[in-house]
Short mmCIF file of C-alpha atoms in Angstrom, two decimals:
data_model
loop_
_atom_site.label_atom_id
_atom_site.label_comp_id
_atom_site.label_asym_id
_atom_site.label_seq_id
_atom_site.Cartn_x
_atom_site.Cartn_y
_atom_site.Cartn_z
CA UNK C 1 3.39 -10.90 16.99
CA UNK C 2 -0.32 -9.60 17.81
CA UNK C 3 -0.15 -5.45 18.81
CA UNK C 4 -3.17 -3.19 19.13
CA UNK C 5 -2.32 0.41 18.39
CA UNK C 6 -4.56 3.15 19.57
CA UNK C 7 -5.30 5.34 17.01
CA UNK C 8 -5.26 9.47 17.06
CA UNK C 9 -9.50 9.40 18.34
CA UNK C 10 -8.76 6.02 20.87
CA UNK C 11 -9.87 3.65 19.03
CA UNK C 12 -7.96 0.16 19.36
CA UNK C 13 -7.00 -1.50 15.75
CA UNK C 14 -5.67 -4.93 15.57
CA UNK C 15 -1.81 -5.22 13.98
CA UNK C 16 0.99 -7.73 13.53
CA UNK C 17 4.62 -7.96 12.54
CA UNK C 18 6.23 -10.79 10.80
CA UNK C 19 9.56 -11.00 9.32
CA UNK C 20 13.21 -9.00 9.81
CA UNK C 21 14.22 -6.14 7.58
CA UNK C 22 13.23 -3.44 5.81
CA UNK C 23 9.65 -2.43 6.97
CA UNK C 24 6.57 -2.65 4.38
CA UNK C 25 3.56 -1.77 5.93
CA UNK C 26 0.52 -3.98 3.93
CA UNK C 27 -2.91 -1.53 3.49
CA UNK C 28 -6.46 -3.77 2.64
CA UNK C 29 -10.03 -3.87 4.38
CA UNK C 30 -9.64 -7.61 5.07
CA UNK C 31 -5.67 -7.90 5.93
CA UNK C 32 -6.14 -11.31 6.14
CA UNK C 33 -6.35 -11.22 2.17
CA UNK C 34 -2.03 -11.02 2.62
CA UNK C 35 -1.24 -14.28 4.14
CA UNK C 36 -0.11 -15.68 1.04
CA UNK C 37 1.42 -12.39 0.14
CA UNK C 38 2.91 -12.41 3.60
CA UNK C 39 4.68 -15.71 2.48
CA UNK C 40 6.37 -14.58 -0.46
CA UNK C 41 8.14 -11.39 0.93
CA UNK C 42 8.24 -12.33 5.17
CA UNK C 43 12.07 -13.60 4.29
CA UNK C 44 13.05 -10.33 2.93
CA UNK C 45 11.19 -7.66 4.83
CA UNK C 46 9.13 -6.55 7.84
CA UNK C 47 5.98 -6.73 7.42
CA UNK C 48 3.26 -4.96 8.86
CA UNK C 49 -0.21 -6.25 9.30
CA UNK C 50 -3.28 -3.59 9.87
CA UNK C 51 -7.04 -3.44 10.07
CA UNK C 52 -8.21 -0.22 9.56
CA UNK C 53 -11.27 0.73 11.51
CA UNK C 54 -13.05 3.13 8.59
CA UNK C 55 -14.77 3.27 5.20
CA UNK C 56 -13.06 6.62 5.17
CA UNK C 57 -10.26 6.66 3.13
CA UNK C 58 -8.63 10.21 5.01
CA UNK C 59 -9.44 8.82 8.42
CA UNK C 60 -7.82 5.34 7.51
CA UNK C 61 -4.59 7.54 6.17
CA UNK C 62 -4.31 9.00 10.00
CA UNK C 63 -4.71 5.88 11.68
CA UNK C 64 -2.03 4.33 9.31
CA UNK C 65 0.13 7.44 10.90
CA UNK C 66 -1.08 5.85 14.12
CA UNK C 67 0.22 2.34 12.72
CA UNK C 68 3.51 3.84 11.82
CA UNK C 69 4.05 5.16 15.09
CA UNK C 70 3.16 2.44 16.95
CA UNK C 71 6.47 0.54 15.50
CA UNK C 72 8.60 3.29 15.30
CA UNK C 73 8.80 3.74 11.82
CA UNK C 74 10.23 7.18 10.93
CA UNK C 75 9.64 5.79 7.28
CA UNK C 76 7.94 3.01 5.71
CA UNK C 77 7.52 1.66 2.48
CA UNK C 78 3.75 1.15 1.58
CA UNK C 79 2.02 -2.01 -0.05
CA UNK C 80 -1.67 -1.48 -0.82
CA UNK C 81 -4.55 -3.24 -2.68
CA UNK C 82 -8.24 -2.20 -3.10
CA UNK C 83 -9.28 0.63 -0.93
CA UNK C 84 -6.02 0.00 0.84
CA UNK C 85 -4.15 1.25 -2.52
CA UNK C 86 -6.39 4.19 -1.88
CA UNK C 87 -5.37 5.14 1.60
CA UNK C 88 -1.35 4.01 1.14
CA UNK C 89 -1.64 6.47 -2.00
CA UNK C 90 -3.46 9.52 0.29
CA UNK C 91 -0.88 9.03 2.94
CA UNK C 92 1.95 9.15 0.71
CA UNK C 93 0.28 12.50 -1.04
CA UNK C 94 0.16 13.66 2.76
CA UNK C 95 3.35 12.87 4.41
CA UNK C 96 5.61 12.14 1.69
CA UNK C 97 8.90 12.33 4.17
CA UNK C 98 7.25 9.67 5.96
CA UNK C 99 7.24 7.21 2.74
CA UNK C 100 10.26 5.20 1.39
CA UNK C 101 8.25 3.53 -1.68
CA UNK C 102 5.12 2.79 -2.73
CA UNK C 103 3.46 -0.23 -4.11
CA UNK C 104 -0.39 0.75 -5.74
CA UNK C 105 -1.72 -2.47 -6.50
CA UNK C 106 -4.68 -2.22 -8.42
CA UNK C 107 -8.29 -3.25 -6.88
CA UNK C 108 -10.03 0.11 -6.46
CA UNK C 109 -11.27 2.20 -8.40
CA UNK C 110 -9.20 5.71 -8.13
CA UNK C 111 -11.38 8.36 -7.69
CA UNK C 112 -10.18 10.89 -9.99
CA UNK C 113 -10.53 14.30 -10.62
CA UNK C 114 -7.88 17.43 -11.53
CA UNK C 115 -7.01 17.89 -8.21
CA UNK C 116 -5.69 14.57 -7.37
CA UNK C 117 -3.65 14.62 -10.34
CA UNK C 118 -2.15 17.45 -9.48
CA UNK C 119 -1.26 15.75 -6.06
CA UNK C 120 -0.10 12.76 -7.77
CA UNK C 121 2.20 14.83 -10.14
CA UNK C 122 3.81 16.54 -6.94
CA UNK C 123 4.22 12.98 -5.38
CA UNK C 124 8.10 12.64 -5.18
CA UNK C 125 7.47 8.63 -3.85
CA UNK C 126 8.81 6.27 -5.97
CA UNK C 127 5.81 4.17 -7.17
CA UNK C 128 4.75 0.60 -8.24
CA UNK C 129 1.59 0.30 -10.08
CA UNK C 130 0.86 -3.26 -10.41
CA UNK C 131 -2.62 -4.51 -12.27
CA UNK C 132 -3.58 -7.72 -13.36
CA UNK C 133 -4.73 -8.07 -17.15
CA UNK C 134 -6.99 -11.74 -16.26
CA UNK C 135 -10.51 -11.29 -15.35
CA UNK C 136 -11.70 -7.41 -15.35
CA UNK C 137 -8.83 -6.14 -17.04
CA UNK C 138 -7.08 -2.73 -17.13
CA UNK C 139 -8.55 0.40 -15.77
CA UNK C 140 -7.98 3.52 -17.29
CA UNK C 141 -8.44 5.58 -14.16
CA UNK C 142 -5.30 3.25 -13.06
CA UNK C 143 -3.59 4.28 -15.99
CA UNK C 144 -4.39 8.09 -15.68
CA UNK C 145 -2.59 7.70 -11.98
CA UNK C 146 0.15 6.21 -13.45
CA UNK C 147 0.33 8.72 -16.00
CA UNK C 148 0.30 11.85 -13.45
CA UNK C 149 3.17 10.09 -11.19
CA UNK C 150 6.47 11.30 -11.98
CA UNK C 151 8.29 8.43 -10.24
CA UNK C 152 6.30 5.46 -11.39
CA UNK C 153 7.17 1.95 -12.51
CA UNK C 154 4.05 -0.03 -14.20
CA UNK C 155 3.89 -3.58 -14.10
CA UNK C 156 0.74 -5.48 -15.73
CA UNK C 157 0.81 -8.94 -15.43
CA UNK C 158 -1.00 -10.54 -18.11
CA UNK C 159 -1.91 -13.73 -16.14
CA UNK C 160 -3.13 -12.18 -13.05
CA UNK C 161 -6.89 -10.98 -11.78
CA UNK C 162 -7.68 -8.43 -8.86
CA UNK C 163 -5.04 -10.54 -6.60
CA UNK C 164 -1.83 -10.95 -8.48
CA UNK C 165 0.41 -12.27 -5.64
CA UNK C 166 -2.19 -15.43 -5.90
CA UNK C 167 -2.10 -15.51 -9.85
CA UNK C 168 1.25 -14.81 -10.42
CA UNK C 169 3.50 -15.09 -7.10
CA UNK C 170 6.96 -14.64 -8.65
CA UNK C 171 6.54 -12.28 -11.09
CA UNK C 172 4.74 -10.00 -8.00
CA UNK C 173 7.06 -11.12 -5.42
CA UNK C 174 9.93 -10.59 -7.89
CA UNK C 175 8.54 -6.73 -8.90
CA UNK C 176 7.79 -5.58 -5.62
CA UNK C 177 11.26 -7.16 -4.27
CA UNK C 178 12.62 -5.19 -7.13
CA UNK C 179 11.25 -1.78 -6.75
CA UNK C 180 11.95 -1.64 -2.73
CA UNK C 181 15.25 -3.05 -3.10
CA UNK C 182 16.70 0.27 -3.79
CA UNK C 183 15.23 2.00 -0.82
#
C-alpha cells in the first residue's frame, strides 16, 4: 500500500507497507534496490518501504522519525544498506528507545572518527553487521563499528558482494530472521 508521509520541514516522501508482523523499516537511496529483499522476509514481517528526500545523513535520520510516525511505530526494528546503513545507524545512536534491532548491512563507507565510536559503544541496540566478502571485500572501517558496538552480531558471507540478499538469499534472509526473532 502506497502512503506519502510529510516530513518534520513539509516535504512529501513516498512510502509503502507490505507484509503482517513485526515491523522492519528498510533504509537505502534507491528503495527499490529491496524488492527482492522484500520477497524473502514480506511472510515474516512488516515491512516498510521509504525514499528519503536528502544526501544528508542527520536530516534523512529525522525524516525516518517522520516515517516512523506516520505508521505508528512506537518502535521499529531497522534494516539498512549503503548510506541507508548510515542513517538507520544515526537514528538508532539518537533515539535508541525508539529502536528494537538493528540490521547494518554493509555498502557505505562509515565515516569514522573518536566520537562516533564513542556513540557506537553507548549504543544499547542489538546489532547485525552483515558484509559480503565477493567483489570489494571487507572494510575495516566496518570492522572498527563492529568492534565499538557492545551488542553486535557479525555475519560475513563469503559468497556475497555489496548486495548479499541477491548473492546469498538464505543465508541473509536466514541471519536477519535470526537476529529480529528475539525482539
Amino acid at each position: 500500500m502506497e502512503h506519502s508521509v510529510t516530513t518534520y520541514d513539509g516535504r512529501a516522501l513516498p512510502a509503502s507497507v507490505q507484509g503482517d508482523g513485526a515491523p522492519l523499516v528498510l533504509c537505502d537511496d534507491d528503495p527499490e534496490v529491496f524488492g527482492s529483499l522484500a520477497h524473502v522476509l514480506v511472510s515474516r514481517l512488516r515491512l516498510v518501504l521509504w525514499e528519503p528526500g536528502t544526501d544528508d545523513v542527520d536530516r534523512a535520520a529525522a525524516d525516518l522519525d517522520a516515517v516512523r510516525r506516520h505508521f505508528r511505530l512506537t518502535r521499529t526494528a531497522l534494516l539498512g544498506h549503503g548510506r541507508g546503513a548510515l542513517v538507520a545507524l544515526r537514528y538508532a545512536l539518537d533515539q535508541p528507545d525508539r529502536v528494537t534491532a538493528l540490521v547494518f548491512v554493509a555498502g557505505a563507507e562509515v565515516a569514522w572518527d573518536n566520537g562516533l565510536a564513542a556513540e557506537c559503544r553507548a549504543l544499547a541496540v542489538p546489532t547485525l553487521v552483515v558484509e559480503g566478502a565477493a567483489r570489494g571485500g571487507r572494510s575495516t572501517r566496518v570492522e572498527a563499528l563492529a568492534d565499538a558496538l557492545p551488542d553486535v552480531t557479525r555475519v560475513v558471507l563469503p559468497t556475497a558482494g555489496p548486495l548479499p540478499w541477491l548473492d546469498s538469499p538464505g543465508a541473509f534472509g536466514w541471519a536477519v530472521l535470526a537476529h529480529l526473532g528475539g525482539r
